[in-house]
Amino acid sequence: MEKQNIDWENLGFGYIQTDKRYVSNYKDGTWDKGTLTSDANIVLNECAGVLQYAQTIFEGMKAYTTEDGRIVVFRPDLNASRMADSAKRLEMPVFPEERFVEAVVETVAANESFVPPYGSGATLYIRPYMFGSNPVIGVKPATEYQFRIFATPVGPYFKGGAKPLTIRVSDFDRAAPHGTGHIKAGLNYAMSLHAIVSAHEEGYDENMYLDAATRTKVEETGGANFLFVTKDNKVVTPKSDSILPSITRRSLLYVAKEYLGLEVEEREVYLDEVKDFAECGLCGTAAVISPVGKIVDHGKEICLPSGMEKMGPTTQKLYETLTGIQMGRIEAPEGWIKVIK
Ligand code: PLP
Ligand code: COI
């Protein structure tokens, strides 16, 4: 299969329209059989539930070309199950999890020429999403929905690739206790836009959100979970009911323990203790593991000992092991890799 003529090495994290996307519609209590389409546009009624009350959820995962030339997707079953959780929380019908995985496979296979080559540093980002499509004017769930998946080739989420980031402690909250922070709802991202724009204006790469109730505990950023390394080389990640259960973070904890023999801890992390950590990273599908070099808390700088030039040594090992598993250089745990071809 001939690849697209794309400058893979210099791709940023942006949208490039690919050939095919998957669509299935929900009406009268059932999902139709679903199909691939070339049409990248959606026509909706002006009063569609998604447009009026933001009834929309999404997922994100990646397809990789492995060292031996296969195309694989990383743990799509976990995205399927997280999307089911998101749907239930927003009173949307669940798109059956097995069908979700099959639809991901179909979408990637149909866009094979857009899957970046091995070693290019780029990947195919896969974006499943679902939204309320029929007119809704009283505040209530829609009765008709559309589930879609598109794919787009992407490079690093943060410009500068593996260069350590500078982030700030945000004055805005991302998620309320007992709210929707633990699901992947579009509304969580809409309300983070002002915070990210103002962070960028002030020269920061991202926001560190604290828990909304006490503003003392580390939650996550707008698009990734935190991972810290202690001075005695323990991997620590914040535990909270209002952060997204990152598939990357869950995978990294397993890798830290089972592949690298490190101690891991998932627990509440106080902002006050961040100054004592040796390394900090942001982890997620888009972010992979992006190192953090500096955290600024209202003018007070917390400089991680790993510095502003490169990833800390444990972050680097985690990064290499995870990407090694994703790209087929390192044997994956059972069930982590879905082979497309
Ligand atoms: N946290 C937020 C708010 C996110 O949007 C994402 C991205 O999906 C993550 C964390 C990382 O999750 P995952 O590793 O499943 O991509
Ligand atoms: C992902 O990593 O898949 C995400 O959804 C993060 C998003 C902010 C790009």
XYZ file of C-alpha atoms and ligand atoms in Angstrom:
366
model
C 0.000 0.000 0.000
C 1.479 3.320 -1.067
C 1.675 5.876 1.758
C 0.368 9.432 1.425
C 2.858 12.077 0.480
C 3.046 13.691 3.926
C 6.070 15.162 5.730
C 5.600 12.697 8.611
C 8.660 13.846 10.595
C 7.360 17.409 10.873
C 3.706 16.773 11.647
C 2.223 18.659 14.580
C -0.919 17.668 16.469
C -3.491 18.849 13.949
C -6.361 17.618 11.826
C -5.657 16.218 8.390
C -8.686 14.845 6.597
C -8.296 11.166 5.784
C -10.252 9.023 3.323
C -12.852 7.224 5.425
C -14.699 7.571 8.689
C -17.129 5.268 10.478
C -20.743 6.282 11.209
C -23.549 4.574 13.061
C -26.897 6.111 14.014
C -29.056 5.388 17.034
C -32.816 5.728 16.650
C -35.885 4.081 18.223
C -33.696 2.386 20.792
C -31.221 0.660 18.461
C -27.965 1.275 16.647
C -27.998 0.721 12.889
C -25.383 -1.562 11.382
C -22.890 1.240 10.720
C -20.823 2.022 7.664
C -17.706 3.757 6.396
C -18.243 7.002 4.526
C -16.092 9.449 2.558
C -18.165 12.417 3.723
C -16.311 14.300 6.467
C -19.197 16.716 7.070
C -22.186 16.330 9.360
C -25.547 18.009 8.777
C -27.552 18.558 11.947
C -30.803 20.187 12.943
C -30.257 23.613 14.520
C -31.725 22.330 17.790
C -29.672 19.110 18.034
C -28.910 18.067 21.622
C -25.180 18.417 21.086
C -25.522 22.009 19.890
C -27.813 23.173 22.677
C -26.722 21.223 25.761
C -23.316 19.842 24.799
C -24.361 16.205 24.906
C -21.177 14.819 23.429
C -18.423 12.438 24.515
C -15.256 11.252 22.814
C -12.235 8.978 22.994
C -8.673 9.047 21.727
C -6.208 6.291 20.868
C -3.452 5.684 18.338
C -2.472 3.268 15.580
C 1.222 2.558 15.092
C 3.354 0.947 12.421
C 5.549 -1.563 14.210
C 9.206 -2.288 13.542
C 8.209 -5.369 11.505
C 5.658 -3.466 9.409
C 2.389 -4.416 11.082
C -0.295 -1.851 11.920
C -1.510 -2.078 15.501
C -3.751 -0.195 17.922
C -2.989 0.133 21.629
C -5.665 -1.200 24.024
C -8.823 -0.080 22.162
C -10.939 -2.272 24.456
C -10.173 0.134 27.306
C -11.322 3.092 25.217
C -14.518 1.178 24.437
C -15.217 0.603 28.096
C -14.366 4.184 29.107
C -16.685 5.463 26.388
C -19.446 3.271 27.789
C -18.869 4.896 31.206
C -18.964 8.365 29.634
C -22.199 7.543 27.792
C -23.934 6.334 30.940
C -22.976 9.476 32.868
C -24.444 11.732 30.132
C -27.607 9.614 29.662
C -26.526 8.445 26.219
C -26.903 4.930 24.803
C -23.760 2.781 24.967
C -22.227 1.877 21.626
C -21.567 -1.853 22.145
C -17.941 -2.345 23.204
C -17.170 -5.144 20.752
C -18.621 -3.112 17.898
C -16.526 -0.152 19.022
C -13.334 -2.175 18.635
C -14.458 -3.572 15.266
C -15.266 -0.050 14.048
C -11.800 1.153 15.112
C -10.247 -1.706 13.138
C -12.358 -0.875 10.064
C -11.524 2.829 10.248
C -7.783 2.274 10.572
C -7.733 -0.353 7.819
C -9.636 1.976 5.479
C -7.068 4.738 6.072
C -3.968 2.558 5.891
C -2.122 4.971 3.614
C -2.353 7.593 6.382
C -0.754 5.437 9.068
C 2.680 7.037 9.526
C 5.692 4.829 8.804
C 7.734 3.228 11.573
C 10.403 5.530 12.933
C 8.812 8.752 11.650
C 7.782 9.914 15.129
C 4.179 10.278 13.901
C 1.154 8.073 14.575
C -2.457 7.809 13.431
C -4.685 9.402 16.052
C -8.123 7.796 16.252
C -11.045 9.859 17.516
C -14.313 8.041 18.310
C -17.137 10.341 19.420
C -20.864 10.356 19.968
C -23.418 13.131 20.181
C -27.129 13.812 20.581
C -28.469 14.522 17.115
C -32.215 15.154 17.320
C -33.841 18.452 18.344
C -33.970 19.024 22.112
C -35.200 22.285 23.589
C -36.253 21.350 27.114
C -33.211 20.262 29.126
C -33.262 16.502 28.640
C -31.259 13.815 26.845
C -31.645 13.435 23.083
C -33.358 10.307 21.785
C -31.233 10.004 18.633
C -27.455 9.806 18.513
C -24.621 9.473 16.077
C -21.436 7.519 16.823
C -18.499 8.287 14.561
C -14.782 7.555 14.305
C -12.299 9.528 12.255
C -8.545 9.188 12.092
C -5.851 11.790 11.470
C -2.059 11.462 11.344
C -0.353 13.409 14.144
C 3.049 14.321 15.501
C 3.868 15.377 19.082
C 1.119 17.084 21.109
C 3.522 19.642 22.557
C 5.720 21.625 20.192
C 9.341 20.787 20.891
C 8.669 17.064 21.350
C 10.527 15.766 24.371
C 11.679 19.170 25.683
C 10.536 19.684 29.283
C 7.426 21.804 29.721
C 6.722 24.725 32.005
C 3.275 24.608 33.537
C 1.378 26.769 36.001
C -0.935 26.008 38.871
C -4.326 27.106 37.550
C -6.751 29.395 39.359
C -9.533 27.758 37.386
C -10.979 24.397 38.303
C -11.396 21.625 35.777
C -13.855 19.347 37.517
C -16.160 19.485 40.498
C -16.314 16.779 43.155
C -19.049 14.359 42.015
C -19.042 16.069 38.603
C -17.850 14.824 35.205
C -14.048 14.974 35.496
C -13.767 11.174 35.358
C -15.435 10.869 31.947
C -14.415 12.107 28.521
C -17.173 14.631 27.893
C -16.684 17.553 25.510
C -17.973 19.888 28.205
C -14.836 19.273 30.329
C -12.722 20.577 27.486
C -14.967 23.541 26.590
C -14.595 24.887 30.090
C -10.806 24.426 29.990
C -10.363 26.594 26.890
C -10.172 29.918 28.710
C -7.625 28.463 31.146
C -5.402 27.094 28.376
C -5.572 30.272 26.287
C -4.595 32.398 29.267
C -1.838 29.924 30.257
C -0.390 30.190 26.743
C -0.659 33.988 26.813
C 1.398 33.990 29.992
C 4.017 31.691 28.444
C 3.018 28.374 30.034
C 2.532 25.130 28.145
C -0.293 23.765 30.292
C -2.285 24.113 33.509
C -1.949 22.005 36.608
C -5.475 21.743 37.999
C -5.984 21.230 41.716
C -8.910 19.530 43.403
C -11.804 21.987 43.409
C -12.905 21.254 46.987
C -9.679 22.072 48.864
C -7.277 23.361 46.198
C -4.465 21.473 47.915
C -4.202 18.299 45.820
C -2.857 17.742 42.313
C -5.485 16.562 39.822
C -4.376 16.608 36.173
C -3.864 18.920 33.200
C -6.380 19.741 30.475
C -5.439 16.655 28.473
C -3.174 14.363 30.499
C -2.660 12.764 33.908
C 0.400 13.465 36.079
C 3.140 11.037 36.876
C 5.853 11.830 39.433
C 9.057 10.064 40.372
C 10.333 10.351 43.953
C 14.001 10.836 44.828
C 14.149 7.164 45.810
C 12.742 6.200 42.401
C 9.153 5.372 43.251
C 6.508 6.181 40.606
C 3.594 8.145 42.064
C 0.371 9.192 40.348
C -2.536 11.188 41.792
C -5.640 9.267 42.786
C -8.877 11.201 42.457
C -12.476 10.532 41.490
C -12.523 13.674 39.374
C -9.665 12.924 36.949
C -9.874 10.956 33.727
C -8.685 7.364 34.248
C -5.896 7.609 31.682
C -5.175 4.399 29.807
C -1.583 5.539 29.318
C -1.170 6.137 33.060
C -2.664 2.756 33.936
C -0.355 1.114 31.388
C 2.690 2.993 32.686
C 2.052 1.901 36.263
C 2.027 -1.698 35.055
C 5.190 -1.135 33.007
C 6.932 0.528 35.971
C 6.135 -2.390 38.226
C 6.343 -5.404 35.929
C 8.962 -4.343 33.376
C 11.163 -1.967 35.358
C 10.734 -3.439 38.841
C 9.836 -0.057 40.358
C 7.583 0.602 43.288
C 4.388 2.379 42.260
C 1.863 4.333 44.272
C -1.514 5.679 43.256
C -2.502 8.077 46.014
C -3.513 11.628 46.801
C -0.666 13.978 45.922
C -0.503 17.327 47.702
C 0.764 20.402 45.889
C 3.014 21.011 48.899
C 4.981 17.829 48.254
C 5.605 18.423 44.543
C 8.831 20.322 45.344
C 10.263 17.072 46.744
C 9.833 14.983 43.591
C 12.743 14.200 41.269
C 10.783 14.006 38.005
C 7.378 14.930 36.648
C 5.640 13.979 33.429
C 2.279 14.347 31.707
C 0.892 11.118 30.352
C -1.830 10.461 27.836
C -2.468 9.186 24.337
C -1.642 12.543 22.774
C 1.028 13.537 25.309
C 2.613 10.028 25.481
C 4.926 11.073 28.358
C 5.865 14.706 28.131
C 8.379 15.758 30.785
C 7.690 18.751 33.012
C 10.721 20.817 34.023
C 9.092 23.632 35.954
C 5.826 24.215 37.781
C 4.939 27.803 38.676
C 2.608 28.364 41.608
C 1.653 32.035 41.606
C 5.183 33.273 41.043
C 6.817 30.555 43.147
C 8.888 28.308 40.910
C 9.214 24.597 41.528
C 12.133 23.415 39.398
C 12.301 19.651 38.998
C 15.864 18.319 39.475
C 15.587 16.651 36.032
C 15.945 20.173 34.577
C 14.809 21.925 31.409
C 16.968 20.095 28.878
C 15.829 16.480 28.888
C 13.544 13.906 30.428
C 14.515 12.531 33.819
C 16.090 9.050 33.711
C 13.086 7.120 35.033
C 10.651 9.032 32.814
C 12.936 8.176 29.899
C 12.886 4.459 30.773
C 9.108 4.490 31.088
C 8.833 6.307 27.764
C 11.131 3.870 25.991
C 9.400 0.816 27.408
C 5.882 2.034 26.633
C 6.686 3.179 23.104
C 8.720 -0.012 22.630
C 5.603 -2.037 23.449
C 3.438 0.123 21.175
C 5.851 -0.129 18.241
C 6.518 -3.844 18.641
C 10.134 -3.622 19.846
C 9.258 -4.989 23.274
C 6.870 -7.841 23.963
C 3.494 -6.541 25.100
C 1.427 -7.893 27.958
C -1.365 -10.206 26.818
C -4.215 -8.319 25.141
C -2.570 -4.894 24.883
C -2.056 -4.876 21.128
C -4.849 -5.137 18.567
C -3.349 -6.086 15.234
C -5.049 -4.447 12.246
C -2.824 -6.093 9.651
N -6.696 13.373 31.125
C -7.407 14.054 30.224
C -8.198 15.216 30.697
C -7.397 13.673 28.882
O -8.092 14.347 27.974
C -6.622 12.567 28.483
C -6.616 12.117 27.107
O -7.277 11.225 26.722
C -5.898 11.886 29.459
C -5.954 12.314 30.765
C -5.070 10.704 29.102
O -5.850 9.581 28.906
P -5.385 8.411 27.952
O -4.064 7.972 28.465
O -6.421 7.379 28.108
O -5.292 8.986 26.599
C -5.905 12.215 24.091
O -4.770 12.143 24.565
O -6.375 11.333 23.363
C -6.764 13.325 24.356
O -7.942 13.221 24.151
C -6.203 14.575 24.824
C -6.712 15.694 24.004
C -6.605 16.900 24.836
C -6.002 15.803 22.695
